[in-house]
Tab-separated table of C-alpha atoms and ligand atoms in Angstrom:
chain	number	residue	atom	x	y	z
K	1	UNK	CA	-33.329	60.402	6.550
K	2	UNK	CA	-32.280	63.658	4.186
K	3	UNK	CA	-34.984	65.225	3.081
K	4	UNK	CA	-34.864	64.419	-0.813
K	5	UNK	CA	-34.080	60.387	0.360
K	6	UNK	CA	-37.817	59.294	-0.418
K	7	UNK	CA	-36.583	55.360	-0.205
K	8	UNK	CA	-33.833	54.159	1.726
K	9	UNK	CA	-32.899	50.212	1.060
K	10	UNK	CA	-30.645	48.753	3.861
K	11	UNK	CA	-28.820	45.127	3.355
K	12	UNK	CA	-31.398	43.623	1.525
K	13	UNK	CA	-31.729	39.766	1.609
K	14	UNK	CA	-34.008	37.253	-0.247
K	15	UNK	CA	-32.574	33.586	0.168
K	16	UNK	CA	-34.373	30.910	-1.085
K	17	UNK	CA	-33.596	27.402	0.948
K	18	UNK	CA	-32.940	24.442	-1.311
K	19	UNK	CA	-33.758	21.069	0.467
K	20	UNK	CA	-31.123	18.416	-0.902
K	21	UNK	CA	-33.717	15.647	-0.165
K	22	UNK	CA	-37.257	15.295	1.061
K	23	UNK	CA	-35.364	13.429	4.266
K	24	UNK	CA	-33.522	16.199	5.105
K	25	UNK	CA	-33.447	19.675	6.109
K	26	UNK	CA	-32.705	22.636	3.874
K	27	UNK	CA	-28.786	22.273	3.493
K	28	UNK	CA	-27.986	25.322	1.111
K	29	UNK	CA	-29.669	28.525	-0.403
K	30	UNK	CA	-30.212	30.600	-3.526
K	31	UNK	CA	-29.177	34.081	-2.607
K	32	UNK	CA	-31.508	35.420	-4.868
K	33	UNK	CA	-30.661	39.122	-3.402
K	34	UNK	CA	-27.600	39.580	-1.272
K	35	UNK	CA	-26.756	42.280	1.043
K	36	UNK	CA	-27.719	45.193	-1.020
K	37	UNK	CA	-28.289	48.595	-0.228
K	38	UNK	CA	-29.092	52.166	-1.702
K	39	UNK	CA	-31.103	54.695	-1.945
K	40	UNK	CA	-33.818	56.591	-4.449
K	41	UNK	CA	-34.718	60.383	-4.314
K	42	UNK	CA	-37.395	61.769	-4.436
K	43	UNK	CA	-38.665	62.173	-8.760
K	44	UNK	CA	-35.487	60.513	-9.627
K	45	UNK	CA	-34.877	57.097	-12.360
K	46	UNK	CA	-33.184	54.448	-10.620
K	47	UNK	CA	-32.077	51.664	-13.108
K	48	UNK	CA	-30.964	48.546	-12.351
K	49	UNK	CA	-29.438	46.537	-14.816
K	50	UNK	CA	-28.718	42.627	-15.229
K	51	UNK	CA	-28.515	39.571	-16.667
K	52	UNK	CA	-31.378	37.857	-16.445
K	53	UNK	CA	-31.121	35.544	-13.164
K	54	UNK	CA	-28.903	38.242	-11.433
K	55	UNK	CA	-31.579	39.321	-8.813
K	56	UNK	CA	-32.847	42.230	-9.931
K	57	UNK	CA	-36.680	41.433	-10.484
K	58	UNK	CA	-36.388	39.612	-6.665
K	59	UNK	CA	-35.148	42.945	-5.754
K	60	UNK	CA	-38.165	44.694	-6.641
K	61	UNK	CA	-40.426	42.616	-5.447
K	62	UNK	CA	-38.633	42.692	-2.418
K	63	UNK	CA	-38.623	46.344	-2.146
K	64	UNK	CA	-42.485	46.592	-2.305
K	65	UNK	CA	-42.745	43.381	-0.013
K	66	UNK	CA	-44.594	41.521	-2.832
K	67	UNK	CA	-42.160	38.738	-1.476
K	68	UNK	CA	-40.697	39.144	1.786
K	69	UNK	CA	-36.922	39.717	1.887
K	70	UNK	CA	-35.024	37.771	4.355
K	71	UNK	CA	-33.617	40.150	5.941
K	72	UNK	CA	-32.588	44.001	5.730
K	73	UNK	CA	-34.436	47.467	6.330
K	74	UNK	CA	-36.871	49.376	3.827
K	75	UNK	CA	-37.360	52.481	4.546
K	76	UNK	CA	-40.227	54.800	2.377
K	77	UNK	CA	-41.229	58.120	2.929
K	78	UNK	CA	-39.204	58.345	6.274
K	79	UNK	CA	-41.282	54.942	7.754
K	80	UNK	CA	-39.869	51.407	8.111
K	81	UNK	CA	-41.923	49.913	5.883
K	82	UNK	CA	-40.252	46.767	6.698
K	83	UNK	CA	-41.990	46.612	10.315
K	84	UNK	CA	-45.361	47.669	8.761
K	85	UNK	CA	-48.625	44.675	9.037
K	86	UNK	CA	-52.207	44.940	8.200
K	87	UNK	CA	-54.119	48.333	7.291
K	88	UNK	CA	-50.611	50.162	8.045
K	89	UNK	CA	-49.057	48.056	4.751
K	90	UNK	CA	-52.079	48.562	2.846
K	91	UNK	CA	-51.693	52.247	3.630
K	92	UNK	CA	-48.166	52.550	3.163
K	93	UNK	CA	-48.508	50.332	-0.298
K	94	UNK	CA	-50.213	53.550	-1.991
K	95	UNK	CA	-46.977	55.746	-1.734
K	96	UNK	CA	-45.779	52.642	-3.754
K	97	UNK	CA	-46.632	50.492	-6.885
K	98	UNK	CA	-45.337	48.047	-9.472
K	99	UNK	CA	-45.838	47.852	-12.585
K	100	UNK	CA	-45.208	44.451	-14.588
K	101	UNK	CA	-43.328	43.042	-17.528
K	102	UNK	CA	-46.594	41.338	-19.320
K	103	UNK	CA	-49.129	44.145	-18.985
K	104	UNK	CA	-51.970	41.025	-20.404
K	105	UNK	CA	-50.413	38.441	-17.534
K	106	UNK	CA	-50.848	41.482	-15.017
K	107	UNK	CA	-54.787	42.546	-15.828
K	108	UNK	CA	-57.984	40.626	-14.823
K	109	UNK	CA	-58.963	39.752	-18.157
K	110	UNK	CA	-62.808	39.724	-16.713
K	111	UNK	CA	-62.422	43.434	-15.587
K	112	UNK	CA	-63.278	46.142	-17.541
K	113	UNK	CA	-61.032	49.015	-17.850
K	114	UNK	CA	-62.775	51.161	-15.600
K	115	UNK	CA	-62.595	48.240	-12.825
K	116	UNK	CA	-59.246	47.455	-13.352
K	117	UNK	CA	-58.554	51.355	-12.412
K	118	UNK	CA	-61.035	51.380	-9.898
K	119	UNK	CA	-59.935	48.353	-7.709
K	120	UNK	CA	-57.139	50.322	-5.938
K	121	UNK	CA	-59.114	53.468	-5.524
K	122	UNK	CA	-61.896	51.537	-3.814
K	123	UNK	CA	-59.773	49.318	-1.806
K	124	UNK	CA	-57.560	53.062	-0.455
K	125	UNK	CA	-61.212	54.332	0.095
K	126	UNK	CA	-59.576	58.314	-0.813
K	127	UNK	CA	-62.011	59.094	-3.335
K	128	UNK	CA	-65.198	57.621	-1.335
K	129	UNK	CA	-68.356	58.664	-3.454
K	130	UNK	CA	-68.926	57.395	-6.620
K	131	UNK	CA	-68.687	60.574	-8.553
K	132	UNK	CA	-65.318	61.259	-6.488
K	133	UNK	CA	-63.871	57.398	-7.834
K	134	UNK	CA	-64.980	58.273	-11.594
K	135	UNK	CA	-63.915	61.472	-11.786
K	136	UNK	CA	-60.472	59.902	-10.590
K	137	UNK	CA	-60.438	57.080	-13.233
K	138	UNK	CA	-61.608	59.695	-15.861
K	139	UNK	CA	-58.696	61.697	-14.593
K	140	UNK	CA	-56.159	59.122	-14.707
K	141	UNK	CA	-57.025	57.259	-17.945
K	142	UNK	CA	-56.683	60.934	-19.633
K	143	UNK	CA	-52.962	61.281	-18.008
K	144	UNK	CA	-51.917	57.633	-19.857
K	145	UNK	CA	-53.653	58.939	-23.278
K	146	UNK	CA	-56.272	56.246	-23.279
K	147	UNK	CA	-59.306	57.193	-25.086
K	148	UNK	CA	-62.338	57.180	-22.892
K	149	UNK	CA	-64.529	55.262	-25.057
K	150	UNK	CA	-62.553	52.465	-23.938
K	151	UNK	CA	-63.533	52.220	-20.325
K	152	UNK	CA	-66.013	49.207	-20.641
K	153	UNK	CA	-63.596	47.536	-22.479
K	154	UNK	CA	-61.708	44.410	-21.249
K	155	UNK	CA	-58.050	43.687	-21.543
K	156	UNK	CA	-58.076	41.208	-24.575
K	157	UNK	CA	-59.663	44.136	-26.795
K	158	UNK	CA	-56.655	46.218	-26.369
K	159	UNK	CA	-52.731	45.702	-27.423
K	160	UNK	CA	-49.570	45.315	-25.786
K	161	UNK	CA	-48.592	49.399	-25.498
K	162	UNK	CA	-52.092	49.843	-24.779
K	163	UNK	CA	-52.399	47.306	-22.060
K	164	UNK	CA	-48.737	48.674	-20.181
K	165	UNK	CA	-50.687	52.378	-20.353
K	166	UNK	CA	-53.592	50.444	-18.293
K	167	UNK	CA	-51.414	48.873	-15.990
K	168	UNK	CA	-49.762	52.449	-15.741
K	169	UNK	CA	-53.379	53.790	-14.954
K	170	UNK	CA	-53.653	51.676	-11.907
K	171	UNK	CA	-50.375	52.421	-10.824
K	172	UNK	CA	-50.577	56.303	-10.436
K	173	UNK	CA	-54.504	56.043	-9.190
K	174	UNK	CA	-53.515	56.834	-6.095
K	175	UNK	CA	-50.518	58.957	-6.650
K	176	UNK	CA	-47.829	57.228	-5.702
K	177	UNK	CA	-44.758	58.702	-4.717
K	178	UNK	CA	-42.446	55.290	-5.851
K	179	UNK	CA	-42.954	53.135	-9.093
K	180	UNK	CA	-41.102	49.957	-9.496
K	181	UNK	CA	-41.043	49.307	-13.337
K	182	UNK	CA	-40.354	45.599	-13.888
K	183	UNK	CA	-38.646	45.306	-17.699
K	184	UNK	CA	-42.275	47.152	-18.500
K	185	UNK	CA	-41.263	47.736	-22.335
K	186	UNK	CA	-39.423	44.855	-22.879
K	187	UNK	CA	-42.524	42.780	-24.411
K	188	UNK	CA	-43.218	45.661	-26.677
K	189	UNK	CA	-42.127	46.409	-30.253
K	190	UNK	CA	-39.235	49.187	-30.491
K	191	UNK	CA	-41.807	51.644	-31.409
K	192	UNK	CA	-44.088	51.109	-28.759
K	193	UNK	CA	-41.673	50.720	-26.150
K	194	UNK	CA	-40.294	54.721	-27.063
K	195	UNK	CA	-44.108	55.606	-26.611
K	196	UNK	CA	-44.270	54.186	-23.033
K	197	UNK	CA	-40.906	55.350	-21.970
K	198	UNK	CA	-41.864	58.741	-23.170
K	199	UNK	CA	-45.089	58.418	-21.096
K	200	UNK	CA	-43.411	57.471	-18.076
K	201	UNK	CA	-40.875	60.835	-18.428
K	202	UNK	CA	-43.850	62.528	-18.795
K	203	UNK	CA	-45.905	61.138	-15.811
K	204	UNK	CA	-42.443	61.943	-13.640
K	205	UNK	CA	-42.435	65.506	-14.712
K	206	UNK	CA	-46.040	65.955	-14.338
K	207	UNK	CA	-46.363	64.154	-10.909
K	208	UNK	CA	-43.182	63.947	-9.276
K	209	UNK	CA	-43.007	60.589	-8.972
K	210	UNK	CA	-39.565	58.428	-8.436
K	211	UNK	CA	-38.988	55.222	-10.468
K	212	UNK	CA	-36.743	52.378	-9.775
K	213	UNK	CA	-36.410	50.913	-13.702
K	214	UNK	CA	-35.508	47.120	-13.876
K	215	UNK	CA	-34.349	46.486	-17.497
K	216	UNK	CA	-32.116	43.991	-18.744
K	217	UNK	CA	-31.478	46.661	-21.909
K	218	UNK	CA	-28.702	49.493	-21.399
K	219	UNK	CA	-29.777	51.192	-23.706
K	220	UNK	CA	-33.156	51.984	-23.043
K	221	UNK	CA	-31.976	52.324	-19.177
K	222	UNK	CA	-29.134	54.807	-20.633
K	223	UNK	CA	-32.314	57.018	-21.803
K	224	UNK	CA	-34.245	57.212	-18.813
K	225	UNK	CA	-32.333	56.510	-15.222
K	226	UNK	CA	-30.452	59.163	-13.321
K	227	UNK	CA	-28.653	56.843	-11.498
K	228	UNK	CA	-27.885	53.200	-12.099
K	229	UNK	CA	-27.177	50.224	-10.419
K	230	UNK	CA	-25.420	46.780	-11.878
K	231	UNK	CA	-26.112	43.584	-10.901
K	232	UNK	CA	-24.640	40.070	-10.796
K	233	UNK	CA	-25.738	36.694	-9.304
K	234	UNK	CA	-27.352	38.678	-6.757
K	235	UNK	CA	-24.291	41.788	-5.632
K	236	UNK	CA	-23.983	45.105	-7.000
K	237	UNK	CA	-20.663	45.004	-9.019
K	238	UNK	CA	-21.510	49.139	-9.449
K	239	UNK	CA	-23.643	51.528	-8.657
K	240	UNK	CA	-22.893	55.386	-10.352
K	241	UNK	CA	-24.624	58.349	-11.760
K	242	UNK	CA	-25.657	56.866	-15.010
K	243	UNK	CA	-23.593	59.364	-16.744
K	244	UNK	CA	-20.158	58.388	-14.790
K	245	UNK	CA	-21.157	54.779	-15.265
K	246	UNK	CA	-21.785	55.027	-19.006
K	247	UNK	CA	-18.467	57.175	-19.795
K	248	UNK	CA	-16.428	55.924	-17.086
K	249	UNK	CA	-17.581	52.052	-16.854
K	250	UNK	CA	-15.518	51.007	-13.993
K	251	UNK	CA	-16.188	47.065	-13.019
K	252	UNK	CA	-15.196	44.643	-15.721
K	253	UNK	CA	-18.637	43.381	-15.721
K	254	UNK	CA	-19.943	46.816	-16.844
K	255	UNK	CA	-17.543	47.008	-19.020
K	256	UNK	CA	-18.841	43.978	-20.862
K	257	UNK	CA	-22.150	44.438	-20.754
K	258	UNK	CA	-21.880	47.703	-22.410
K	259	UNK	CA	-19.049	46.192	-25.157
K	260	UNK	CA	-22.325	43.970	-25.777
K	261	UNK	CA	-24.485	46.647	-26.416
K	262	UNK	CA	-24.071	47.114	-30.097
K	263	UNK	CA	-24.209	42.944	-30.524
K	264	UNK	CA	-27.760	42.910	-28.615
K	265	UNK	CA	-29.177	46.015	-30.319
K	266	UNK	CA	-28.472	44.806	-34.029
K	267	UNK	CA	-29.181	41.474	-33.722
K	268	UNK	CA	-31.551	41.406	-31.337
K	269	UNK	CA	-30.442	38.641	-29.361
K	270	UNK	CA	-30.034	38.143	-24.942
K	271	UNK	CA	-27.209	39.706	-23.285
K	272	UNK	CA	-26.680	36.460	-21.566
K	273	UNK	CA	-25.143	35.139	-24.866
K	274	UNK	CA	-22.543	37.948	-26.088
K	275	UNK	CA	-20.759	37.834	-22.598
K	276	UNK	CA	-18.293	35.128	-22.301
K	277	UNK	CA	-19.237	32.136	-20.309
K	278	UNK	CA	-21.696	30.658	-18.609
K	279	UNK	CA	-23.403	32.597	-15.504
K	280	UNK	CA	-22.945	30.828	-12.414
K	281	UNK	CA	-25.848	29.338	-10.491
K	282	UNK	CA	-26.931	31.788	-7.261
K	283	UNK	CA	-27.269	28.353	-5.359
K	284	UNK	CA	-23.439	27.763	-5.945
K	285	UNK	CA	-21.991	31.034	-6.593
K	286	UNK	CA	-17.782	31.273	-6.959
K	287	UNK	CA	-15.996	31.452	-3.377
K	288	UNK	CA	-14.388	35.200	-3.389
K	289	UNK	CA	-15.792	37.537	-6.354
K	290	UNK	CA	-18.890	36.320	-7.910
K	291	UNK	CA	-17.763	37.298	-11.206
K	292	UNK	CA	-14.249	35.829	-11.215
K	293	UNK	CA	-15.264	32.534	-13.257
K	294	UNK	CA	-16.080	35.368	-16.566
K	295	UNK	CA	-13.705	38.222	-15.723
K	296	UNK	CA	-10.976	39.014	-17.818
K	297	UNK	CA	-8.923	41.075	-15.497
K	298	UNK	CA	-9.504	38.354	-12.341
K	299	UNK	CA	-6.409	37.973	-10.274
K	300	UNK	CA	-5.548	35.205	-7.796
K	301	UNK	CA	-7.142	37.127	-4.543
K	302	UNK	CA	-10.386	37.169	-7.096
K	303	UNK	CA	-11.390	33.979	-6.181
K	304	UNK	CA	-10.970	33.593	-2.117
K	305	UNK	CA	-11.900	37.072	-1.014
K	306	UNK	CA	-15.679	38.792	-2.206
K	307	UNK	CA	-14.341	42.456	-2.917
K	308	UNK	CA	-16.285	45.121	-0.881
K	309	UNK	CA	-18.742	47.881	-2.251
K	310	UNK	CA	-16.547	50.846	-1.945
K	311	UNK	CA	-16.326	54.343	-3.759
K	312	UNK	CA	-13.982	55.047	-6.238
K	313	UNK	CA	-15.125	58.687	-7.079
K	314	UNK	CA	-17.887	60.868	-5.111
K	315	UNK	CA	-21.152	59.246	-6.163
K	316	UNK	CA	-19.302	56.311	-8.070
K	317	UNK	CA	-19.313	52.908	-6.141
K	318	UNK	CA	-17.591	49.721	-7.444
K	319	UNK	CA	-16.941	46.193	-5.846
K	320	UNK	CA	-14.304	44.908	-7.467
K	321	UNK	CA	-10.128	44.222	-6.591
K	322	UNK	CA	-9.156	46.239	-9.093
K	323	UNK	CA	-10.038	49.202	-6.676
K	324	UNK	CA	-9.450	47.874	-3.153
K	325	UNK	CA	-5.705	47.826	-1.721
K	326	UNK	CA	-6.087	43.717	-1.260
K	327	UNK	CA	-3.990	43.252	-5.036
A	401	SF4	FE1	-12.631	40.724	-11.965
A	401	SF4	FE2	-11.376	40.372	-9.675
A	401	SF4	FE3	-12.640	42.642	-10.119
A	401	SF4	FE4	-14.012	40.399	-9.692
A	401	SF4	S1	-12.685	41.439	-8.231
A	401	SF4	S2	-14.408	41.873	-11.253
A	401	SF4	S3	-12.726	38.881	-10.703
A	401	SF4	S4	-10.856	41.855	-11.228
């Protein structure tokens, strides 16, 4: 692996099987995730961008083995963590944390604060003496901007952008090197969510640590990624340096889900409903490009033959006919 690859993501799969009746065995599946691959550097912003439905929370989860994929590799740090079981997961799981969309859903509303920090750090045993584990959650709690009065609080006594900065807590106890950030602003007003973005830049900076940001906005994913990833029912469509991909848009899916930026940003409404059409269901996805029932641009060979991944500039990958020689 090159040295600055921290996590390496090799044909992902999660399938879900779908049993057509209680008599009979699983016919068909949801391909949830399928066949994806990439990479994240070390102290880089991945973003991956969606609908919602298109895979990319299943991705995550996948990544960190939350839910087991159903095939493909994950390597972290140089390890397959894919082949890992036991204490060697549990291990490996500190160089790599999530951090949720509902910071209250997330928290055990009868821990305090101080627990809720603590939990990892005692389970990872690295600070072992009690002075060691409070100094650590003293430490950590002052890198989020939480005020240390409130560390015998519980998670009902706090609010939304204060709740995400204790779920952030008990993601970098342990200093991970990875951070999978699940739409983590998206259930927080505007002003809040600039707050916690800001945060996370700063935690980056300050720690080094690489994020792979899930977020169903562009815009906010405009401000913080490096690189970005699109997603649909499940593919990539593209995957480019977020500045390429928001100058140059290249797949007619990117294309409209940035023409719908303006629409969702003033009035405040789901991407789903300024794109055209209805998205197809993963358990019956269009034969040939996933996208070809909503594309504009689709062309007869759209809808027999699934276009490959390929790249149309260094850095700049696309799947889509419009690219390939197969016109
Ligand atoms: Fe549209 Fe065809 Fe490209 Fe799919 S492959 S995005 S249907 S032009």
């Amino acid at each position: 692996m090159e040295n600055d690859v921290l996590l390496k993501v090799e044909h992902l799969k999660k399938y879900y099987s779908i049993k057509t009746s209680s008599l009979k065995k699983a016919t068909s599946y949801v391909k949830a995730v399928d066949d994806i691959s990439f990479e994240v550097k070390v102290g880089e912003t991945f973003g991956v961008v969606g609908e919602s439905g298109c895979g990319k929370s299943t991705m995550g989860k996948s990544v960190i083995r939350l839910i087991e994929p159903t095939s493909g590799k994950i390597f972290l740090d140089g390890e397959d963590f894919t082949a890992l079981k036991g204490k060697d997961l549990v291990k490996a799981r500190e160089k790599i944390k999530l951090i949720f969309q509902d910071p209250y859903a997330s928290l055990n509303p009868r821990m305090t604060v101080k627990d809720i920090i603590g939990e990892p750090i005692d389970i990872s045993k690295k600070y072992p003496t009690k002075q060691q584990r409070d100094e650590r959650i003293v430490e950590v709690m002052k890198q989020v901007g939480l005020n240390l009065d409130y560390m015998y609080r519980y998670p009902h006594e706090f609010s939304g952008g204060q709740r995400q900065r204790i779920g952030i807590a008990r993601a970098i106890a342990l200093q991970p090197k990875l951070i999978i950030c699940d739409e983590p602003v998206s259930a927080l007003d505007v002003s809040i969510q600039a707050k916690i973005i800001n945060l996370l830049k700063q935690l980056q900076k300050d720690l080094g640590i690489a994020y792979i940001f899930i977020s169903h906005d562009l815009s906010v994913v405009k401000h913080i990624a490096d690189r970005v990833v699109v997603m649909y029912l499940g593919n990539v469509m593209e995957m480019a340096d977020k500045k390429d991909l928001f100058k140059n848009p290249s797949h007619p899916y990117t294309q409209a889900l940035l023409d719908a930026v303006p629409k969702i940003s003033e009035e405040r409404i789901d991407d789903k409903d300024v794109l055209s059409g209805d998205v197809p269901s993963p358990a019956n996805p269009p034969k040939g490009c996933c996208f070809c029932t909503r594309c504009p641009k689709a062309m007869e060979i759209c809808h027999s033959i699934k276009p490959e991944l390929i790249e149309i500039e260094p850095g700049h990958q696309c799947a889509c006919h419009l690219f390939t020689n197969q016109k």
